[in-house]
Amino acid sequence: MRSSPISELRRPATIQEIPRAYKETFSIYQYIWSLNILWFLLTNGAAISPASRKNMTKRYVLDTNVYLTNYQSIYSYEDGEIIIPLKVLEEIDKHKKRQDSVGYNARQTIKTLDELRDLGNLCDGVTLPDSNGRITARSFDTKDTPTDLDSSDADNQIISVALTCVRESEEPLIVVTRDINMRVKCDALGLMTEDYEPDKVVDSSEDLYKG
């Protein structure tokens, strides 16, 4: 049987050689320990290369005010995955009878989502036409709602959906909202967040909904 590298270390011939023997033994143990640490990082997803992160699909949680600003906003994020919280669907429905641009965007959003249902199931995710993007309807796990936030508040429920998604996957996620205070909340909770940029798709600032 072949002996291990450690057992092959020769016994020091003199007192002066003892430190050298210890150094050789320590180096081998250090090497083995480093391999164990590397294996732990790889199996726990903590050692993801920059290239791998770059290739990850970006996920976007769009706030209600984004849809009410522009019903085509779901097509503004190229090949990303749009996550629409169930609370957002409920909030959009409350505005559908308004006789203004907000009401129009609410009705068109509902119509667009209904048409997407013909292509698949929103629960499992539907691939958007003419793109590699997807849209998925999601709820949240109550344990992900911070205890000091009002769980009945619509904004907090939407934030909770984002927190649940972040816990479930390491793919980058961004909360998009026109609500300044909601962006502050997201930042305080460690969520990436950004304002919606309507200038890319909306011609008049009068059509923007900031509620």
CSV table of C-alpha atoms in Angstrom, one decimal:
chain,number,residue,atom,x,y,z
A,1,MET,CA,0.0,0.0,0.0
A,2,ARG,CA,1.3,3.4,-0.9
A,3,SER,CA,2.0,5.6,2.0
A,4,SER,CA,0.6,9.1,2.4
A,5,PRO,CA,2.7,12.2,1.7
A,6,ILE,CA,2.7,12.9,5.5
A,7,SER,CA,4.1,9.5,6.4
A,8,GLU,CA,6.8,9.9,3.8
A,9,LEU,CA,8.3,12.8,5.6
A,10,ARG,CA,11.7,11.7,6.9
A,11,ARG,CA,12.4,11.9,10.6
A,12,PRO,CA,14.7,14.9,11.3
A,13,ALA,CA,18.3,13.7,11.8
A,14,THR,CA,19.3,16.6,14.0
A,15,ILE,CA,17.7,19.1,16.4
A,16,GLN,CA,18.3,21.9,13.8
A,17,GLU,CA,16.1,20.0,11.2
A,18,ILE,CA,13.0,19.8,13.5
A,19,PRO,CA,11.6,23.2,12.5
A,20,ARG,CA,11.9,22.3,8.8
A,21,ALA,CA,10.0,19.1,9.4
A,22,TYR,CA,7.3,20.9,11.2
A,23,LYS,CA,7.1,23.4,8.3
A,24,GLU,CA,6.7,20.6,5.7
A,25,THR,CA,4.0,18.9,7.7
A,26,PHE,CA,2.2,22.2,8.3
A,27,SER,CA,2.3,23.0,4.6
A,28,ILE,CA,0.6,19.7,3.7
A,29,TYR,CA,-2.1,20.2,6.3
A,30,GLN,CA,-2.6,23.8,5.1
A,31,TYR,CA,-3.0,22.5,1.5
A,32,ILE,CA,-5.6,20.0,2.5
A,33,TRP,CA,-7.5,22.6,4.6
A,34,SER,CA,-7.5,25.0,1.6
A,35,LEU,CA,-9.1,22.3,-0.6
A,36,ASN,CA,-11.8,21.7,2.0
A,37,ILE,CA,-12.6,25.4,2.1
A,38,LEU,CA,-12.7,25.6,-1.7
A,39,TRP,CA,-15.1,22.7,-1.8
A,40,PHE,CA,-17.3,24.3,0.8
A,41,LEU,CA,-17.5,27.6,-1.1
A,42,LEU,CA,-18.3,25.8,-4.4
A,43,THR,CA,-21.0,23.6,-2.9
A,44,ASN,CA,-22.7,26.5,-1.1
A,45,GLY,CA,-22.7,28.9,-4.2
A,46,ALA,CA,-20.4,31.4,-2.6
A,47,ALA,CA,-17.6,31.1,-5.2
A,48,ILE,CA,-19.5,32.2,-8.3
A,49,SER,CA,-17.2,33.6,-10.9
A,50,PRO,CA,-17.8,37.1,-12.3
A,51,ALA,CA,-18.4,35.6,-15.7
A,52,SER,CA,-21.2,33.4,-14.2
A,53,ARG,CA,-22.8,36.3,-12.5
A,54,LYS,CA,-22.7,38.3,-15.8
A,55,ASN,CA,-24.6,35.5,-17.5
A,56,MET,CA,-27.3,35.3,-14.8
A,57,THR,CA,-30.8,36.4,-15.8
A,58,LYS,CA,-31.8,39.7,-14.3
A,59,ARG,CA,-35.1,39.7,-12.5
A,60,TYR,CA,-37.3,42.8,-12.1
A,61,VAL,CA,-40.1,43.3,-9.7
A,62,LEU,CA,-42.2,46.2,-11.2
A,63,ASP,CA,-44.3,48.3,-8.8
A,64,THR,CA,-47.9,49.1,-9.6
A,65,ASN,CA,-47.1,52.6,-10.6
A,66,VAL,CA,-44.8,51.3,-13.4
A,67,TYR,CA,-47.7,49.5,-15.1
A,68,LEU,CA,-50.0,52.5,-14.6
A,69,THR,CA,-47.4,54.7,-16.2
A,70,ASN,CA,-46.9,52.5,-19.3
A,71,TYR,CA,-48.7,49.2,-19.8
A,72,GLN,CA,-45.9,48.1,-22.2
A,73,SER,CA,-43.3,48.4,-19.5
A,74,ILE,CA,-42.9,44.7,-19.3
A,75,TYR,CA,-41.2,44.8,-22.7
A,76,SER,CA,-38.7,47.4,-21.6
A,77,TYR,CA,-36.3,44.9,-19.9
A,78,GLU,CA,-34.9,42.9,-22.9
A,79,ASP,CA,-34.2,39.3,-21.8
A,80,GLY,CA,-34.9,39.8,-18.1
A,81,GLU,CA,-37.6,38.1,-16.1
A,82,ILE,CA,-40.5,40.3,-15.0
A,83,ILE,CA,-41.9,39.3,-11.6
A,84,ILE,CA,-45.4,40.6,-11.0
A,85,PRO,CA,-46.6,40.3,-7.4
A,86,LEU,CA,-50.2,39.3,-6.9
A,87,LYS,CA,-50.7,42.5,-4.9
A,88,VAL,CA,-49.8,44.5,-8.0
A,89,LEU,CA,-52.6,42.7,-10.0
A,90,GLU,CA,-55.0,43.6,-7.3
A,91,GLU,CA,-53.9,47.3,-7.2
A,92,ILE,CA,-54.1,47.6,-11.0
A,93,ASP,CA,-57.7,46.3,-10.9
A,94,LYS,CA,-58.7,49.2,-8.6
A,95,HIS,CA,-57.8,51.7,-11.3
A,96,LYS,CA,-59.3,50.1,-14.4
A,97,LYS,CA,-62.5,52.3,-14.3
A,98,ARG,CA,-60.7,55.6,-14.3
A,99,GLN,CA,-61.3,57.7,-17.4
A,100,ASP,CA,-57.8,59.0,-17.8
A,101,SER,CA,-54.3,57.7,-18.8
A,102,VAL,CA,-54.0,55.8,-15.6
A,103,GLY,CA,-57.2,53.9,-16.2
A,104,TYR,CA,-56.2,53.3,-19.8
A,105,ASN,CA,-52.9,51.8,-18.7
A,106,ALA,CA,-54.6,49.7,-16.1
A,107,ARG,CA,-57.1,48.2,-18.6
A,108,GLN,CA,-54.4,47.6,-21.2
A,109,THR,CA,-52.1,45.9,-18.6
A,110,ILE,CA,-55.0,43.5,-17.7
A,111,LYS,CA,-55.7,42.9,-21.4
A,112,THR,CA,-52.0,42.2,-22.1
A,113,LEU,CA,-51.7,39.8,-19.3
A,114,ASP,CA,-54.8,38.0,-20.4
A,115,GLU,CA,-53.4,37.6,-23.9
A,116,LEU,CA,-50.2,36.2,-22.4
A,117,ARG,CA,-52.2,33.5,-20.7
A,118,ASP,CA,-52.8,32.0,-24.1
A,119,LEU,CA,-49.1,31.4,-24.4
A,120,GLY,CA,-48.7,29.7,-21.0
A,121,ASN,CA,-49.3,29.8,-17.3
A,122,LEU,CA,-48.4,33.0,-15.4
A,123,CYS,CA,-47.8,30.9,-12.3
A,124,ASP,CA,-45.0,28.9,-14.1
A,125,GLY,CA,-43.9,31.8,-16.2
A,126,VAL,CA,-44.7,32.9,-19.8
A,127,THR,CA,-42.1,33.8,-22.4
A,128,LEU,CA,-42.8,37.2,-23.9
A,129,PRO,CA,-43.4,37.4,-27.6
A,130,ASP,CA,-40.4,38.3,-29.8
A,131,SER,CA,-37.9,38.1,-26.9
A,132,ASN,CA,-36.3,35.8,-24.4
A,133,GLY,CA,-37.9,37.7,-21.5
A,134,ARG,CA,-40.4,36.0,-19.2
A,135,ILE,CA,-43.1,37.2,-16.9
A,136,THR,CA,-44.2,35.3,-13.8
A,137,ALA,CA,-46.8,36.0,-11.1
A,138,ARG,CA,-45.6,35.5,-7.6
A,139,SER,CA,-46.8,35.7,-4.0
A,140,PHE,CA,-44.6,35.9,-1.0
A,141,ASP,CA,-43.6,34.0,2.1
A,142,THR,CA,-44.8,35.7,5.3
A,143,LYS,CA,-41.6,34.9,7.1
A,144,ASP,CA,-39.7,37.1,4.6
A,145,THR,CA,-41.7,40.2,5.8
A,146,PRO,CA,-39.7,42.2,8.3
A,147,THR,CA,-41.5,42.3,11.6
A,148,ASP,CA,-41.4,46.1,11.9
A,149,LEU,CA,-43.2,46.6,8.6
A,150,ASP,CA,-47.0,46.6,8.3
A,151,SER,CA,-47.8,43.3,6.4
A,152,SER,CA,-51.1,44.7,5.3
A,153,ASP,CA,-49.5,47.6,3.4
A,154,ALA,CA,-49.4,47.1,-0.4
A,155,ASP,CA,-45.9,48.4,-0.8
A,156,ASN,CA,-44.6,46.1,1.9
A,157,GLN,CA,-46.2,43.1,0.3
A,158,ILE,CA,-44.5,43.9,-3.0
A,159,ILE,CA,-41.2,44.3,-1.2
A,160,SER,CA,-41.8,41.0,0.6
A,161,VAL,CA,-42.2,39.3,-2.8
A,162,ALA,CA,-38.8,40.7,-3.8
A,163,LEU,CA,-37.3,39.4,-0.5
A,164,THR,CA,-38.7,35.9,-1.1
A,165,CYS,CA,-37.3,35.8,-4.6
A,166,VAL,CA,-33.9,36.9,-3.4
A,167,ARG,CA,-33.9,34.2,-0.7
A,168,GLU,CA,-34.8,31.5,-3.3
A,169,SER,CA,-32.2,32.4,-5.9
A,170,GLU,CA,-28.9,34.3,-6.3
A,171,GLU,CA,-29.9,35.7,-9.7
A,172,PRO,CA,-29.8,39.5,-9.5
A,173,LEU,CA,-33.1,41.2,-8.7
A,174,ILE,CA,-34.1,44.9,-9.0
A,175,VAL,CA,-37.2,46.5,-7.7
A,176,VAL,CA,-38.4,49.1,-10.1
A,177,THR,CA,-40.7,51.8,-8.7
A,178,ARG,CA,-41.6,55.5,-9.1
A,179,ASP,CA,-42.3,55.7,-5.4
A,180,ILE,CA,-39.3,57.4,-3.7
A,181,ASN,CA,-40.1,56.1,-0.2
A,182,MET,CA,-40.4,52.6,-1.5
A,183,ARG,CA,-36.9,52.9,-3.0
A,184,VAL,CA,-35.6,54.0,0.3
A,185,LYS,CA,-37.2,51.0,2.0
A,186,CYS,CA,-35.7,48.6,-0.5
A,187,ASP,CA,-32.3,50.1,0.0
A,188,ALA,CA,-32.6,49.8,3.8
A,189,LEU,CA,-33.4,46.1,3.3
A,190,GLY,CA,-30.5,45.5,1.0
A,191,LEU,CA,-32.6,45.2,-2.2
A,192,MET,CA,-31.3,46.7,-5.4
A,193,THR,CA,-33.8,49.3,-6.7
A,194,GLU,CA,-34.2,51.9,-9.4
A,195,ASP,CA,-36.7,54.5,-10.7
A,196,TYR,CA,-38.6,53.6,-13.8
A,197,GLU,CA,-37.3,55.6,-16.8
A,198,PRO,CA,-40.5,56.5,-18.8
A,199,ASP,CA,-38.6,58.8,-21.1
A,200,LYS,CA,-37.7,55.7,-23.1
A,201,VAL,CA,-41.3,54.9,-23.9
A,202,VAL,CA,-43.6,57.8,-22.8
A,203,ASP,CA,-43.9,60.9,-24.8
A,204,SER,CA,-45.6,63.2,-22.3
A,205,SER,CA,-44.8,63.7,-18.6
A,206,GLU,CA,-48.5,64.2,-18.1
A,207,ASP,CA,-49.0,60.5,-18.6
A,208,LEU,CA,-46.8,59.5,-15.7
A,209,TYR,CA,-48.3,57.9,-12.6
A,210,LYS,CA,-46.4,58.4,-9.4
A,211,GLY,CA,-48.8,57.0,-6.9
